[in-house]
GROMACS .gro file of C-alpha atoms in nm:
model
  468
    1UNK     CA    1  -3.100   1.662  -6.770
    2UNK     CA    2  -3.185   1.782  -7.116
    3UNK     CA    3  -2.910   1.812  -7.375
    4UNK     CA    4  -2.860   2.189  -7.356
    5UNK     CA    5  -2.873   2.193  -6.978
    6UNK     CA    6  -2.625   1.906  -6.956
    7UNK     CA    7  -2.354   2.111  -7.130
    8UNK     CA    8  -2.405   2.410  -6.901
    9UNK     CA    9  -2.387   2.231  -6.565
   10UNK     CA   10  -2.061   2.057  -6.479
   11UNK     CA   11  -1.993   1.863  -6.161
   12UNK     CA   12  -1.646   1.823  -6.012
   13UNK     CA   13  -1.571   1.590  -5.721
   14UNK     CA   14  -1.377   1.715  -5.422
   15UNK     CA   15  -1.082   1.550  -5.256
   16UNK     CA   16  -1.035   1.636  -4.886
   17UNK     CA   17  -0.666   1.628  -4.795
   18UNK     CA   18  -0.457   1.698  -4.488
   19UNK     CA   19  -0.091   1.753  -4.567
   20UNK     CA   20   0.186   1.789  -4.309
   21UNK     CA   21   0.497   1.954  -4.454
   22UNK     CA   22   0.696   1.952  -4.130
   23UNK     CA   23   0.815   1.607  -4.026
   24UNK     CA   24   0.999   1.730  -3.718
   25UNK     CA   25   0.695   1.687  -3.494
   26UNK     CA   26   0.557   1.370  -3.342
   27UNK     CA   27   0.178   1.348  -3.358
   28UNK     CA   28   0.056   1.133  -3.070
   29UNK     CA   29  -0.217   0.881  -3.143
   30UNK     CA   30  -0.225   0.754  -2.783
   31UNK     CA   31  -0.242   0.909  -2.442
   32UNK     CA   32   0.069   1.107  -2.346
   33UNK     CA   33   0.088   0.909  -2.021
   34UNK     CA   34   0.122   0.577  -2.203
   35UNK     CA   35   0.311   0.686  -2.514
   36UNK     CA   36   0.510   0.415  -2.690
   37UNK     CA   37   0.686   0.635  -2.944
   38UNK     CA   38   0.840   0.984  -2.930
   39UNK     CA   39   1.021   0.989  -3.263
   40UNK     CA   40   0.971   1.262  -3.525
   41UNK     CA   41   0.741   1.188  -3.816
   42UNK     CA   42   1.024   1.215  -4.070
   43UNK     CA   43   1.214   0.890  -4.091
   44UNK     CA   44   1.534   1.082  -4.177
   45UNK     CA   45   1.538   1.226  -3.824
   46UNK     CA   46   1.525   0.889  -3.650
   47UNK     CA   47   1.827   0.785  -3.449
   48UNK     CA   48   1.965   0.437  -3.406
   49UNK     CA   49   1.769   0.200  -3.178
   50UNK     CA   50   1.902   0.142  -2.830
   51UNK     CA   51   1.755  -0.203  -2.776
   52UNK     CA   52   1.511  -0.475  -2.875
   53UNK     CA   53   1.184  -0.573  -2.711
   54UNK     CA   54   1.075  -0.935  -2.742
   55UNK     CA   55   0.725  -1.030  -2.632
   56UNK     CA   56   0.592  -1.383  -2.624
   57UNK     CA   57   0.212  -1.395  -2.601
   58UNK     CA   58   0.173  -1.741  -2.449
   59UNK     CA   59  -0.195  -1.760  -2.368
   60UNK     CA   60  -0.473  -1.671  -2.127
   61UNK     CA   61  -0.643  -1.848  -1.838
   62UNK     CA   62  -0.978  -1.837  -1.659
   63UNK     CA   63  -1.149  -1.620  -1.920
   64UNK     CA   64  -1.516  -1.548  -1.861
   65UNK     CA   65  -1.787  -1.628  -2.117
   66UNK     CA   66  -1.844  -1.318  -2.328
   67UNK     CA   67  -2.142  -1.436  -2.538
   68UNK     CA   68  -2.393  -1.718  -2.572
   69UNK     CA   69  -2.340  -1.983  -2.838
   70UNK     CA   70  -2.589  -2.271  -2.863
   71UNK     CA   71  -2.732  -2.185  -2.522
   72UNK     CA   72  -2.394  -2.194  -2.347
   73UNK     CA   73  -2.122  -1.945  -2.268
   74UNK     CA   74  -1.846  -1.902  -2.521
   75UNK     CA   75  -1.538  -1.688  -2.583
   76UNK     CA   76  -1.345  -1.651  -2.909
   77UNK     CA   77  -1.043  -1.455  -2.791
   78UNK     CA   78  -0.752  -1.287  -2.960
   79UNK     CA   79  -0.474  -1.059  -2.833
   80UNK     CA   80  -0.359  -0.723  -2.971
   81UNK     CA   81  -0.029  -0.551  -2.888
   82UNK     CA   82   0.075  -0.198  -2.977
   83UNK     CA   83   0.420  -0.046  -2.949
   84UNK     CA   84   0.534   0.245  -3.163
   85UNK     CA   85   0.388   0.229  -3.512
   86UNK     CA   86   0.369  -0.151  -3.514
   87UNK     CA   87   0.043  -0.323  -3.426
   88UNK     CA   88   0.015  -0.700  -3.403
   89UNK     CA   89  -0.283  -0.930  -3.365
   90UNK     CA   90  -0.276  -1.296  -3.275
   91UNK     CA   91  -0.501  -1.554  -3.433
   92UNK     CA   92  -0.846  -1.610  -3.282
   93UNK     CA   93  -0.882  -1.920  -3.065
   94UNK     CA   94  -1.241  -2.043  -3.086
   95UNK     CA   95  -1.465  -2.148  -2.799
   96UNK     CA   96  -1.218  -2.184  -2.514
   97UNK     CA   97  -1.158  -2.011  -2.182
   98UNK     CA   98  -0.786  -2.101  -2.180
   99UNK     CA   99  -0.653  -2.009  -2.525
  100UNK     CA  100  -0.292  -2.083  -2.617
  101UNK     CA  101  -0.143  -1.848  -2.878
  102UNK     CA  102   0.233  -1.910  -2.832
  103UNK     CA  103   0.325  -1.628  -3.069
  104UNK     CA  104   0.639  -1.415  -3.045
  105UNK     CA  105   0.698  -1.061  -3.173
  106UNK     CA  106   0.986  -0.813  -3.164
  107UNK     CA  107   1.008  -0.435  -3.171
  108UNK     CA  108   1.298  -0.195  -3.200
  109UNK     CA  109   1.325   0.035  -2.898
  110UNK     CA  110   1.432   0.397  -2.938
  111UNK     CA  111   1.345   0.521  -2.588
  112UNK     CA  112   1.325   0.313  -2.268
  113UNK     CA  113   1.070   0.548  -2.109
  114UNK     CA  114   0.787   0.412  -2.322
  115UNK     CA  115   0.495   0.175  -2.266
  116UNK     CA  116   0.376  -0.134  -2.453
  117UNK     CA  117   0.001  -0.197  -2.440
  118UNK     CA  118  -0.158  -0.541  -2.480
  119UNK     CA  119  -0.530  -0.603  -2.494
  120UNK     CA  120  -0.744  -0.917  -2.510
  121UNK     CA  121  -1.075  -0.913  -2.697
  122UNK     CA  122  -1.358  -1.146  -2.783
  123UNK     CA  123  -1.425  -1.180  -3.156
  124UNK     CA  124  -1.797  -1.121  -3.200
  125UNK     CA  125  -1.789  -1.139  -3.580
  126UNK     CA  126  -1.761  -1.516  -3.614
  127UNK     CA  127  -2.035  -1.771  -3.666
  128UNK     CA  128  -2.264  -1.535  -3.854
  129UNK     CA  129  -2.240  -1.256  -3.599
  130UNK     CA  130  -2.578  -1.334  -3.452
  131UNK     CA  131  -2.468  -1.433  -3.103
  132UNK     CA  132  -2.628  -1.282  -2.803
  133UNK     CA  133  -2.446  -1.157  -2.499
  134UNK     CA  134  -2.518  -1.281  -2.146
  135UNK     CA  135  -2.765  -0.997  -2.102
  136UNK     CA  136  -2.946  -1.085  -2.424
  137UNK     CA  137  -2.819  -0.787  -2.625
  138UNK     CA  138  -2.651  -0.836  -2.958
  139UNK     CA  139  -2.274  -0.807  -2.959
  140UNK     CA  140  -2.238  -0.859  -3.334
  141UNK     CA  141  -2.143  -0.498  -3.402
  142UNK     CA  142  -1.854  -0.467  -3.156
  143UNK     CA  143  -1.577  -0.690  -3.027
  144UNK     CA  144  -1.600  -0.720  -2.649
  145UNK     CA  145  -1.319  -0.603  -2.420
  146UNK     CA  146  -1.170  -0.869  -2.198
  147UNK     CA  147  -0.888  -0.665  -2.046
  148UNK     CA  148  -0.571  -0.467  -2.099
  149UNK     CA  149  -0.213  -0.473  -1.969
  150UNK     CA  150   0.047  -0.195  -1.983
  151UNK     CA  151   0.418  -0.247  -1.920
  152UNK     CA  152   0.669   0.038  -1.899
  153UNK     CA  153   1.000  -0.065  -2.050
  154UNK     CA  154   1.208   0.140  -1.806
  155UNK     CA  155   1.086  -0.088  -1.524
  156UNK     CA  156   1.235  -0.395  -1.695
  157UNK     CA  157   1.586  -0.510  -1.617
  158UNK     CA  158   1.801  -0.553  -1.926
  159UNK     CA  159   1.847  -0.900  -2.072
  160UNK     CA  160   1.616  -1.062  -1.817
  161UNK     CA  161   1.322  -1.281  -1.918
  162UNK     CA  162   0.997  -1.204  -1.733
  163UNK     CA  163   0.736  -1.480  -1.745
  164UNK     CA  164   0.427  -1.374  -1.554
  165UNK     CA  165   0.050  -1.386  -1.556
  166UNK     CA  166  -0.117  -1.045  -1.553
  167UNK     CA  167  -0.477  -1.000  -1.438
  168UNK     CA  168  -0.719  -0.878  -1.702
  169UNK     CA  169  -0.945  -0.615  -1.548
  170UNK     CA  170  -1.225  -0.434  -1.724
  171UNK     CA  171  -1.452  -0.163  -1.589
  172UNK     CA  172  -1.821  -0.197  -1.670
  173UNK     CA  173  -2.121   0.013  -1.579
  174UNK     CA  174  -2.181  -0.226  -1.287
  175UNK     CA  175  -1.825  -0.215  -1.153
  176UNK     CA  176  -1.481  -0.361  -1.205
  177UNK     CA  177  -1.451  -0.728  -1.299
  178UNK     CA  178  -1.158  -0.965  -1.336
  179UNK     CA  179  -1.211  -1.145  -1.665
  180UNK     CA  180  -0.904  -1.369  -1.665
  181UNK     CA  181  -0.524  -1.367  -1.677
  182UNK     CA  182  -0.282  -1.304  -1.963
  183UNK     CA  183   0.042  -1.505  -1.974
  184UNK     CA  184   0.339  -1.318  -2.121
  185UNK     CA  185   0.712  -1.369  -2.165
  186UNK     CA  186   0.902  -1.042  -2.205
  187UNK     CA  187   1.268  -0.957  -2.259
  188UNK     CA  188   1.420  -0.613  -2.309
  189UNK     CA  189   1.767  -0.632  -2.462
  190UNK     CA  190   1.993  -0.326  -2.465
  191UNK     CA  191   2.244  -0.277  -2.744
  192UNK     CA  192   2.460  -0.023  -2.560
  193UNK     CA  193   2.458   0.080  -2.196
  194UNK     CA  194   2.622   0.413  -2.285
  195UNK     CA  195   2.341   0.500  -2.527
  196UNK     CA  196   2.086   0.403  -2.265
  197UNK     CA  197   2.239   0.638  -2.009
  198UNK     CA  198   2.269   0.911  -2.274
  199UNK     CA  199   1.897   0.887  -2.356
  200UNK     CA  200   1.800   0.976  -1.999
  201UNK     CA  201   1.951   1.322  -2.041
  202UNK     CA  202   1.779   1.402  -2.371
  203UNK     CA  203   1.445   1.580  -2.429
  204UNK     CA  204   1.150   1.347  -2.441
  205UNK     CA  205   0.993   1.496  -2.756
  206UNK     CA  206   1.156   1.609  -3.083
  207UNK     CA  207   1.311   1.957  -3.113
  208UNK     CA  208   1.016   2.114  -3.296
  209UNK     CA  209   0.790   2.060  -2.994
  210UNK     CA  210   1.012   2.300  -2.799
  211UNK     CA  211   1.105   2.547  -3.077
  212UNK     CA  212   0.746   2.586  -3.206
  213UNK     CA  213   0.525   2.418  -2.947
  214UNK     CA  214   0.166   2.313  -3.009
  215UNK     CA  215  -0.116   2.437  -2.791
  216UNK     CA  216  -0.312   2.190  -2.579
  217UNK     CA  217  -0.612   2.213  -2.813
  218UNK     CA  218  -0.393   2.146  -3.115
  219UNK     CA  219  -0.240   1.840  -2.950
  220UNK     CA  220  -0.584   1.700  -2.867
  221UNK     CA  221  -0.718   1.774  -3.216
  222UNK     CA  222  -0.418   1.614  -3.384
  223UNK     CA  223  -0.447   1.311  -3.159
  224UNK     CA  224  -0.815   1.271  -3.247
  225UNK     CA  225  -0.737   1.288  -3.619
  226UNK     CA  226  -0.444   1.048  -3.581
  227UNK     CA  227  -0.663   0.795  -3.399
  228UNK     CA  228  -0.919   0.805  -3.681
  229UNK     CA  229  -0.647   0.756  -3.943
  230UNK     CA  230  -0.499   0.460  -3.752
  231UNK     CA  231  -0.845   0.306  -3.703
  232UNK     CA  232  -0.925   0.334  -4.076
  233UNK     CA  233  -0.588   0.187  -4.174
  234UNK     CA  234  -0.613  -0.107  -3.935
  235UNK     CA  235  -0.975  -0.163  -4.032
  236UNK     CA  236  -0.858  -0.248  -4.384
  237UNK     CA  237  -0.602  -0.501  -4.261
  238UNK     CA  238  -0.656  -0.876  -4.278
  239UNK     CA  239  -0.779  -0.975  -4.030
  240UNK     CA  240  -0.912  -0.627  -3.947
  241UNK     CA  241  -0.872  -0.442  -3.620
  242UNK     CA  242  -1.203  -0.267  -3.572
  243UNK     CA  243  -1.251   0.083  -3.443
  244UNK     CA  244  -1.365  -0.017  -3.094
  245UNK     CA  245  -1.044  -0.219  -3.050
  246UNK     CA  246  -0.822   0.069  -3.161
  247UNK     CA  247  -1.005   0.318  -2.938
  248UNK     CA  248  -0.970   0.093  -2.635
  249UNK     CA  249  -0.600   0.039  -2.698
  250UNK     CA  250  -0.539   0.414  -2.746
  251UNK     CA  251  -0.751   0.528  -2.446
  252UNK     CA  252  -0.979   0.743  -2.655
  253UNK     CA  253  -1.180   0.860  -2.352
  254UNK     CA  254  -0.888   0.944  -2.122
  255UNK     CA  255  -0.967   1.319  -2.141
  256UNK     CA  256  -1.333   1.280  -2.043
  257UNK     CA  257  -1.459   1.382  -1.701
  258UNK     CA  258  -1.487   1.101  -1.449
  259UNK     CA  259  -1.560   1.128  -1.079
  260UNK     CA  260  -1.368   0.802  -1.028
  261UNK     CA  261  -1.056   0.935  -1.202
  262UNK     CA  262  -1.081   1.261  -1.007
  263UNK     CA  263  -1.084   1.071  -0.678
  264UNK     CA  264  -0.797   0.852  -0.791
  265UNK     CA  265  -0.586   1.153  -0.890
  266UNK     CA  266  -0.666   1.328  -0.562
  267UNK     CA  267  -0.546   1.034  -0.357
  268UNK     CA  268  -0.239   1.007  -0.580
  269UNK     CA  269  -0.153   1.365  -0.486
  270UNK     CA  270  -0.214   1.290  -0.119
  271UNK     CA  271   0.018   0.989  -0.135
  272UNK     CA  272   0.289   1.209  -0.286
  273UNK     CA  273   0.264   1.451   0.004
  274UNK     CA  274   0.243   1.171   0.259
  275UNK     CA  275   0.622   1.151   0.288
  276UNK     CA  276   0.645   1.526   0.340
  277UNK     CA  277   0.368   1.508   0.599
  278UNK     CA  278   0.549   1.220   0.770
  279UNK     CA  279   0.872   1.421   0.784
  280UNK     CA  280   0.680   1.717   0.925
  281UNK     CA  281   0.523   1.502   1.198
  282UNK     CA  282   0.862   1.355   1.281
  283UNK     CA  283   1.020   1.700   1.304
  284UNK     CA  284   0.731   1.817   1.521
  285UNK     CA  285   0.791   1.524   1.754
  286UNK     CA  286   1.160   1.615   1.768
  287UNK     CA  287   1.077   1.975   1.853
  288UNK     CA  288   0.828   1.867   2.120
  289UNK     CA  289   1.078   1.616   2.266
  290UNK     CA  290   0.843   1.319   2.234
  291UNK     CA  291   1.151   1.098   2.217
  292UNK     CA  292   1.435   1.265   2.411
  293UNK     CA  293   1.703   1.039   2.265
  294UNK     CA  294   1.607   1.128   1.907
  295UNK     CA  295   1.589   1.497   1.994
  296UNK     CA  296   1.936   1.489   2.148
  297UNK     CA  297   2.079   1.311   1.843
  298UNK     CA  298   1.919   1.570   1.613
  299UNK     CA  299   2.072   1.847   1.824
  300UNK     CA  300   2.414   1.684   1.798
  301UNK     CA  301   2.383   1.646   1.420
  302UNK     CA  302   2.263   2.004   1.391
  303UNK     CA  303   2.558   2.137   1.592
  304UNK     CA  304   2.806   1.940   1.378
  305UNK     CA  305   2.657   2.080   1.056
  306UNK     CA  306   2.666   2.434   1.196
  307UNK     CA  307   3.028   2.407   1.307
  308UNK     CA  308   3.126   2.248   0.975
  309UNK     CA  309   2.886   2.393   0.713
  310UNK     CA  310   3.087   2.238   0.431
  311UNK     CA  311   2.941   1.903   0.541
  312UNK     CA  312   2.577   2.003   0.478
  313UNK     CA  313   2.554   1.913   0.109
  314UNK     CA  314   2.770   1.597   0.134
  315UNK     CA  315   2.554   1.480   0.426
  316UNK     CA  316   2.236   1.546   0.230
  317UNK     CA  317   2.351   1.345  -0.072
  318UNK     CA  318   2.492   1.071   0.150
  319UNK     CA  319   2.154   1.050   0.323
  320UNK     CA  320   1.977   1.009  -0.014
  321UNK     CA  321   2.234   0.746  -0.112
  322UNK     CA  322   2.163   0.547   0.204
  323UNK     CA  323   1.786   0.577   0.152
  324UNK     CA  324   1.825   0.450  -0.204
  325UNK     CA  325   2.028   0.151  -0.084
  326UNK     CA  326   1.771   0.077   0.185
  327UNK     CA  327   1.482   0.091  -0.064
  328UNK     CA  328   1.667  -0.147  -0.298
  329UNK     CA  329   1.549  -0.433  -0.080
  330UNK     CA  330   1.186  -0.343  -0.149
  331UNK     CA  331   1.218  -0.292  -0.524
  332UNK     CA  332   0.945  -0.460  -0.736
  333UNK     CA  333   1.057  -0.798  -0.865
  334UNK     CA  334   0.809  -0.801  -1.157
  335UNK     CA  335   0.646  -0.537  -1.377
  336UNK     CA  336   0.341  -0.382  -1.219
  337UNK     CA  337  -0.011  -0.459  -1.339
  338UNK     CA  338  -0.346  -0.285  -1.324
  339UNK     CA  339  -0.431  -0.179  -0.969
  340UNK     CA  340  -0.800  -0.147  -0.884
  341UNK     CA  341  -0.729   0.034  -0.558
  342UNK     CA  342  -0.508   0.290  -0.728
  343UNK     CA  343  -0.774   0.340  -0.997
  344UNK     CA  344  -1.041   0.379  -0.725
  345UNK     CA  345  -1.252   0.122  -0.909
  346UNK     CA  346  -1.358  -0.095  -0.615
  347UNK     CA  347  -1.559   0.151  -0.408
  348UNK     CA  348  -1.697   0.370  -0.685
  349UNK     CA  349  -2.062   0.475  -0.676
  350UNK     CA  350  -2.288   0.308  -0.939
  351UNK     CA  351  -2.418   0.643  -1.058
  352UNK     CA  352  -2.063   0.768  -1.104
  353UNK     CA  353  -1.988   0.464  -1.320
  354UNK     CA  354  -2.302   0.525  -1.522
  355UNK     CA  355  -2.188   0.883  -1.575
  356UNK     CA  356  -1.843   0.767  -1.686
  357UNK     CA  357  -1.990   0.533  -1.949
  358UNK     CA  358  -2.243   0.786  -2.071
  359UNK     CA  359  -2.210   0.907  -2.428
  360UNK     CA  360  -2.093   1.254  -2.526
  361UNK     CA  361  -2.320   1.449  -2.562
  362UNK     CA  362  -2.518   1.286  -2.284
  363UNK     CA  363  -2.806   1.054  -2.369
  364UNK     CA  364  -2.956   1.056  -2.019
  365UNK     CA  365  -3.284   1.223  -1.914
  366UNK     CA  366  -3.281   1.587  -1.810
  367UNK     CA  367  -3.328   1.517  -1.440
  368UNK     CA  368  -3.025   1.284  -1.433
  369UNK     CA  369  -2.813   1.539  -1.620
  370UNK     CA  370  -2.929   1.810  -1.377
  371UNK     CA  371  -2.834   1.597  -1.075
  372UNK     CA  372  -2.489   1.522  -1.222
  373UNK     CA  373  -2.437   1.886  -1.311
  374UNK     CA  374  -2.516   1.991  -0.954
  375UNK     CA  375  -2.271   1.732  -0.824
  376UNK     CA  376  -2.006   1.855  -1.063
  377UNK     CA  377  -2.068   2.211  -0.944
  378UNK     CA  378  -2.016   2.106  -0.582
  379UNK     CA  379  -1.688   1.932  -0.665
  380UNK     CA  380  -1.572   2.223  -0.878
  381UNK     CA  381  -1.664   2.458  -0.593
  382UNK     CA  382  -1.430   2.276  -0.355
  383UNK     CA  383  -1.153   2.281  -0.614
  384UNK     CA  384  -1.220   2.652  -0.670
  385UNK     CA  385  -1.186   2.718  -0.297
  386UNK     CA  386  -0.852   2.538  -0.276
  387UNK     CA  387  -0.716   2.719  -0.581
  388UNK     CA  388  -0.839   3.050  -0.437
  389UNK     CA  389  -0.664   2.984  -0.105
  390UNK     CA  390  -0.336   2.912  -0.285
  391UNK     CA  391  -0.373   3.231  -0.489
  392UNK     CA  392  -0.446   3.429  -0.172
  393UNK     CA  393  -0.123   3.316  -0.008
  394UNK     CA  394   0.074   3.414  -0.318
  395UNK     CA  395  -0.091   3.756  -0.333
  396UNK     CA  396  -0.014   3.817   0.035
  397UNK     CA  397   0.350   3.736  -0.027
  398UNK     CA  398   0.357   3.973  -0.325
  399UNK     CA  399   0.189   4.250  -0.124
  400UNK     CA  400   0.484   4.265   0.118
  401UNK     CA  401   0.655   4.524  -0.104
  402UNK     CA  402   0.362   4.652  -0.312
  403UNK     CA  403   0.262   4.931  -0.065
  404UNK     CA  404  -0.102   4.831  -0.090
  405UNK     CA  405  -0.101   4.826   0.289
  406UNK     CA  406   0.141   5.111   0.361
  407UNK     CA  407   0.178   5.028   0.729
  408UNK     CA  408   0.250   4.660   0.665
  409UNK     CA  409   0.501   4.742   0.389
  410UNK     CA  410   0.669   5.002   0.611
  411UNK     CA  411   0.704   4.751   0.893
  412UNK     CA  412   0.843   4.489   0.655
  413UNK     CA  413   1.104   4.714   0.493
  414UNK     CA  414   1.219   4.836   0.835
  415UNK     CA  415   1.241   4.474   0.947
  416UNK     CA  416   1.436   4.389   0.629
  417UNK     CA  417   1.681   4.673   0.694
  418UNK     CA  418   1.739   4.569   1.055
  419UNK     CA  419   1.777   4.205   0.953
  420UNK     CA  420   2.028   4.295   0.682
  421UNK     CA  421   2.239   4.495   0.930
  422UNK     CA  422   2.230   4.211   1.185
  423UNK     CA  423   2.320   3.948   0.926
  424UNK     CA  424   2.609   4.159   0.797
  425UNK     CA  425   2.745   4.204   1.148
  426UNK     CA  426   2.683   3.850   1.273
  427UNK     CA  427   2.873   3.543   1.152
  428UNK     CA  428   2.649   3.303   0.953
  429UNK     CA  429   2.728   3.019   1.192
  430UNK     CA  430   2.587   3.213   1.484
  431UNK     CA  431   2.268   3.300   1.292
  432UNK     CA  432   2.214   2.941   1.184
  433UNK     CA  433   2.288   2.814   1.536
  434UNK     CA  434   2.044   3.057   1.698
  435UNK     CA  435   1.771   2.980   1.442
  436UNK     CA  436   1.811   2.605   1.476
  437UNK     CA  437   1.810   2.608   1.855
  438UNK     CA  438   1.503   2.833   1.849
  439UNK     CA  439   1.307   2.586   1.632
  440UNK     CA  440   1.430   2.287   1.836
  441UNK     CA  441   1.361   2.444   2.175
  442UNK     CA  442   1.186   2.244   2.446
  443UNK     CA  443   0.802   2.260   2.472
  444UNK     CA  444   0.836   2.441   2.804
  445UNK     CA  445   0.961   2.742   2.612
  446UNK     CA  446   0.689   2.726   2.347
  447UNK     CA  447   0.361   2.915   2.330
  448UNK     CA  448   0.039   2.769   2.192
  449UNK     CA  449  -0.050   3.101   2.031
  450UNK     CA  450   0.042   3.170   1.665
  451UNK     CA  451   0.379   3.334   1.610
  452UNK     CA  452   0.426   3.701   1.524
  453UNK     CA  453   0.538   3.634   1.159
  454UNK     CA  454   0.233   3.413   1.106
  455UNK     CA  455  -0.002   3.678   1.242
  456UNK     CA  456   0.165   3.946   1.030
  457UNK     CA  457   0.142   3.737   0.712
  458UNK     CA  458  -0.227   3.655   0.764
  459UNK     CA  459  -0.307   4.025   0.798
  460UNK     CA  460  -0.157   4.114   0.462
  461UNK     CA  461  -0.409   4.217   0.194
  462UNK     CA  462  -0.497   4.000  -0.105
  463UNK     CA  463  -0.703   4.075  -0.415
  464UNK     CA  464  -1.004   3.884  -0.287
  465UNK     CA  465  -1.170   4.207  -0.171
  466UNK     CA  466  -1.163   4.336  -0.529
  467UNK     CA  467  -1.338   4.036  -0.679
  468UNK     CA  468  -1.706   4.036  -0.768
   0.00000   0.00000   0.00000
């Protein structure tokens, strides 16, 4: 600029800052399901550690070639572990499918209900960075994923050394692949059993999360910012941990839509209800006298509990105690590893995998996006129907006393009055005995038609007729 103009125009740089004045929160940088740290940000609020975690990263076996070097397959592997605020990285072992690291690290443990994450990667930044992958594409810009292992500390017995090989599984666009095994030696040492038991009764997150809770959007936004800060900090380390490594360790895409994850979560829910369904089938068999001996024993137990109601709760807790002792025989001997069946990664559709690995926003053609959108609408429609059915049942229950259907409400309040009079005049033992014998009656005295209470409940109005 000219001299006069130079004095008139002044330029000032800008510094973008984010300042947190409240250290009572814990900002997650990893998925809440695999969190390794729940402590407040302020170091003054930290409590004493309850134990020590020692991890020996011994080596890996049967690794697959991740790139081509001099016309042959090669892998330059290193291991990364993350627990709490401490990240570690082993040295890179060049050109071997069975690297031996033999490195040991320790962490202080403040909460046993946390997870340590270990990942194995192929260093694609060595030898000039010009290697080509097996498919011919350049891998110089990103370190390749070989696999990941998660271990929850609460599943480890105290003061026991676990020496196991964990399968390294990675999900590609073409399916799940086992890329090798990671050999680890782990020991979780507790400093005080009393403190360990005390921790189980304490809130998981710091106080501020309950006094002034964050919204879901704020948690996700803070996590995204925290991941970027961690990636920039570790990228300046020596040797650096690059952004793709940090994102893989922190499950950056765990919130993204995936048909595979949706199926896996659905079957997880079904497995939770399987025990309830099993109990219901067993009770139905008892009521229908499929096994007369079992039905007679249930009748005897029922009569004892009715005659001595003070034994109901002790019997219930004693039953849970016996179940716990019985299941002790089948307890897992070693920490669990990645399960492809649980993740629904073995039978997933190729197009669903391609959708899961698509960028955000999508980079696919319009016809592919349209097809996936229609599929998402069909899945969401089924979910919408289930949620609507649940809401309908709740609205019917609420309409019992809302006088929306005056005749139904009149019948119900008259029934309630008569029931109250009968229950006041009848001893509780007699009521419980009559109810139990009615539900356990022989199939000869049962009708295949729906019961009167079921018919009455299904006729109650819901708000569905007022919806557009």
